[in-house]
Short mmCIF file of C-alpha atoms in Angstrom, two decimals:
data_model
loop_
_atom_site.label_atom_id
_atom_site.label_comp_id
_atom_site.label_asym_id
_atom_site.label_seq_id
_atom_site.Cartn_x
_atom_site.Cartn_y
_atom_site.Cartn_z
CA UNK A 1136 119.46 -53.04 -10.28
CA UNK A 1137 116.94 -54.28 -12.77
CA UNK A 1138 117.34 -56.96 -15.22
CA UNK A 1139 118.12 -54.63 -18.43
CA UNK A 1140 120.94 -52.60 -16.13
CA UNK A 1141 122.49 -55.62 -14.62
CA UNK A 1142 122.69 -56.82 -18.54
CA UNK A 1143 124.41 -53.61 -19.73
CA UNK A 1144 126.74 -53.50 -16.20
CA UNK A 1145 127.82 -57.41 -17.36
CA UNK A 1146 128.57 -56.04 -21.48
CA UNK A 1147 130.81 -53.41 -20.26
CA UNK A 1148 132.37 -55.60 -17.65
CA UNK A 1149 133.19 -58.08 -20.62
CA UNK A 1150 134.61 -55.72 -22.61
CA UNK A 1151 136.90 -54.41 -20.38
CA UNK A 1152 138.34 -57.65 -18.11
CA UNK A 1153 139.19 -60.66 -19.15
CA UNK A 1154 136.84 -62.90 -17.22
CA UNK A 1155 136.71 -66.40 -17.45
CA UNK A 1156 134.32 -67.68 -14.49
CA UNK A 1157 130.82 -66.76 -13.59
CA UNK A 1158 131.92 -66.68 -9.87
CA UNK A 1159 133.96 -63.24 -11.33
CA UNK A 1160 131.31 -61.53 -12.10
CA UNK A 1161 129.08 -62.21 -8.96
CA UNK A 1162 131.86 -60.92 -7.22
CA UNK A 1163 132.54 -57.97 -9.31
CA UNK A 1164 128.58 -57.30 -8.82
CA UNK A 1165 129.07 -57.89 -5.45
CA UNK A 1166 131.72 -54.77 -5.55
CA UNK A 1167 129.09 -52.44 -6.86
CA UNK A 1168 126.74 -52.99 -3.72
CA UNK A 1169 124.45 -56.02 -6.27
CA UNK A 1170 123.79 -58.75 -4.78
CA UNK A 1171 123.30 -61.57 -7.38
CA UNK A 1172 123.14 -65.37 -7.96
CA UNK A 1173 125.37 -67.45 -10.45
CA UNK A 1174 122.11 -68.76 -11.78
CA UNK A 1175 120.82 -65.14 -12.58
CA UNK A 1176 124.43 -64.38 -14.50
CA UNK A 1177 124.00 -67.54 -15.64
CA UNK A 1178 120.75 -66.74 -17.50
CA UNK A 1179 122.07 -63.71 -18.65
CA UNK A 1180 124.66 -64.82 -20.18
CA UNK A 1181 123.09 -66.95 -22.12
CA UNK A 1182 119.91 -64.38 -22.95
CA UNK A 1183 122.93 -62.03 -24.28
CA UNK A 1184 124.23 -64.94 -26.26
CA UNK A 1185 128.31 -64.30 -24.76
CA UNK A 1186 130.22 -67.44 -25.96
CA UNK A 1187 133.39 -68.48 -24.47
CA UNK A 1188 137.03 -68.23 -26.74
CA UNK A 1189 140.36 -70.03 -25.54
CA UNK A 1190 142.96 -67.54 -24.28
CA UNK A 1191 146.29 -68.18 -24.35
CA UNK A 1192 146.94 -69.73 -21.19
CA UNK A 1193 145.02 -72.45 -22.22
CA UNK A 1194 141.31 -71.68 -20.15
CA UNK A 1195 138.34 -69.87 -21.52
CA UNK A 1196 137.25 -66.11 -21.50
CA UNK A 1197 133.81 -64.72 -22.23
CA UNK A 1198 133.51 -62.77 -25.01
CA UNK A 1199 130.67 -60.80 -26.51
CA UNK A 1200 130.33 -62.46 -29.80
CA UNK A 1201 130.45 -60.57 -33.33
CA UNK A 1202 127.90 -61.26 -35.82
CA UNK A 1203 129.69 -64.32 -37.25
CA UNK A 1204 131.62 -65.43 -34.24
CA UNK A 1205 129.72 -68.74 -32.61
CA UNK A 1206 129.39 -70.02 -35.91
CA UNK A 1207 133.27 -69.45 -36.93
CA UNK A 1208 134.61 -70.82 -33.44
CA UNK A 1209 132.35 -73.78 -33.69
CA UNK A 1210 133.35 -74.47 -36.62
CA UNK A 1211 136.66 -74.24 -36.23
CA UNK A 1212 136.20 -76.85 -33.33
CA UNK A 1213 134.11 -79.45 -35.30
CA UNK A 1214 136.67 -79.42 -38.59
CA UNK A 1215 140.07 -79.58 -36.03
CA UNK A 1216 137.93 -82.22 -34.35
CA UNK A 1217 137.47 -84.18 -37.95
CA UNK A 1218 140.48 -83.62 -39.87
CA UNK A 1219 143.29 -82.70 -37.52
CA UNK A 1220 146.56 -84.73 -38.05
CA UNK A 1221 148.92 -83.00 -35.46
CA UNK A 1222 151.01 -79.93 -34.57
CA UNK A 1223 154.31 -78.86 -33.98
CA UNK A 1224 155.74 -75.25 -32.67
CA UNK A 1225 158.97 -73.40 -33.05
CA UNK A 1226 159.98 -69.73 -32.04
CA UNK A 1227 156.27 -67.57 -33.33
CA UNK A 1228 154.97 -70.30 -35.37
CA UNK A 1229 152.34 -73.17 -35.05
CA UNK A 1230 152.31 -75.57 -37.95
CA UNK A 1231 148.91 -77.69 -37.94
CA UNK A 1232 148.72 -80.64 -40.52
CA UNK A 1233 145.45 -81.73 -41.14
CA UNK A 1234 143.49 -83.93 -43.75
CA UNK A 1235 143.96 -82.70 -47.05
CA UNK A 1236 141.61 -80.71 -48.35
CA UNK A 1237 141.09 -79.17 -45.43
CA UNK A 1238 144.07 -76.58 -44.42
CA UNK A 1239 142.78 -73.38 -46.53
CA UNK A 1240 139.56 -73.58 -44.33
CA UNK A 1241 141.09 -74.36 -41.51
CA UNK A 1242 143.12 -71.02 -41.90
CA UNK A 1243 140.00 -69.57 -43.31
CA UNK A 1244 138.79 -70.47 -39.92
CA UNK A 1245 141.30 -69.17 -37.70
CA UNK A 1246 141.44 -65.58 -39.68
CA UNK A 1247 137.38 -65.59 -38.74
CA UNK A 1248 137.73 -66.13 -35.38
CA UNK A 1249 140.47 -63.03 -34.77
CA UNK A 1250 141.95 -64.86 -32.01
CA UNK A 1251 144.25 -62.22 -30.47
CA UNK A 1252 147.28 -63.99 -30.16
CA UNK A 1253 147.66 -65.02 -33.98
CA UNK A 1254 149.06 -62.58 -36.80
CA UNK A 1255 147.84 -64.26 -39.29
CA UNK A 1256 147.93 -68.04 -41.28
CA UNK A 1257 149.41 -69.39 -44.81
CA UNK A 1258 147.90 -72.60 -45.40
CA UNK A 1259 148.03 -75.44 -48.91
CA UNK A 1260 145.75 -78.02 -49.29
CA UNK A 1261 146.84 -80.05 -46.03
CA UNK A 1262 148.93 -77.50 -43.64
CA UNK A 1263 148.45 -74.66 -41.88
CA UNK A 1264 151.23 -72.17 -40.60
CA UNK A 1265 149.60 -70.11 -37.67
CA UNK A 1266 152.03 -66.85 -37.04
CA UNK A 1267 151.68 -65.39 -33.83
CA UNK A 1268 151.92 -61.68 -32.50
CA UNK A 1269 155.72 -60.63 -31.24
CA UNK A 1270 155.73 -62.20 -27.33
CA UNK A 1271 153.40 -64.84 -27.66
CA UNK A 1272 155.22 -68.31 -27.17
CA UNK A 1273 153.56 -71.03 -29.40
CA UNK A 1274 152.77 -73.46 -26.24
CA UNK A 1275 150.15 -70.72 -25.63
CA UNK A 1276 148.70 -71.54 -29.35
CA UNK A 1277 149.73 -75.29 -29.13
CA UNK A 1278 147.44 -75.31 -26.01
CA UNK A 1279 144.48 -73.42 -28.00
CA UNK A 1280 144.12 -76.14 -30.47
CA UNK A 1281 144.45 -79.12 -27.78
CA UNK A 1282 141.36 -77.32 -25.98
CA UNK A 1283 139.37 -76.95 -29.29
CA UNK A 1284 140.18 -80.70 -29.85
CA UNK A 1285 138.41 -81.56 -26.28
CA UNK A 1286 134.80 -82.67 -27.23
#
């Protein structure tokens, strides 16, 4: 398999798994009769620019980035890193205080991002209320921001 195959085989494959480890996809490769190196999916990952988003179990998935996606999530990261305050959960609902000044981006942020788990956010000038999709328990959510915190 040549490198512009093995490229479009790894696309697809992140589209339709949720994979979190470059040891995953040598072994899905590894399925398919390819045998290749976790440096080679290493390079192409980073040649295709895929980015890594929490999921909520509190690890990382790849993710084939949209247009505005790296800068969103990273920017998410560096303003919870400055301004958050703290966070508490009840029954389908995160509320994040941070700074004020700072919650209407921070929910600005969030909405960006399209994390999968979250219906939506109301935010004021120094809270945000993250709402999350029927069946997701907020510790999932909770977790999300703790690993965006991580520097």
């Amino acid at each position: 398999m040549n490198k512009k195959a093995r490229q479009k085989a790894l696309v697809q494959l992140i589209q339709e798994h949720a994979i979190g480890r470059q040891e995953d996809i040598v072994a899905h490769f590894e399925t398919l009769g390819e045998m290749v190196t976790q440096a080679t999916i290493s390079r192409d990952i980073n040649e295709l620019g895929l980015i890594k988003v929490p999921n909520s179990h509190g690890g990382f998935l790849y993710h084939l980035p949209r247009q505005d996606d790296r800068p969103h999530l990273q920017r998410l990261r560096r303003i919870l890193q400055q301004a958050f305050l703290s966070q508490s959960a009840q029954r389908g609902m995160v509320m994040i205080k941070v700074q004020p000044g700072n919650g209407q981006l921070v929910a600005n942020l969030f909405e960006q991002v399209q994390f999968p788990e979250i219906f939506g956010t109301l935010s004021d000038d120094g809270s945000v209320l993250v709402l999350l999709k029927d069946g997701v328990p907020s510790i999932q959510v909770t977790s999300m921001v703790q690993k965006l915190l991580e520097k």
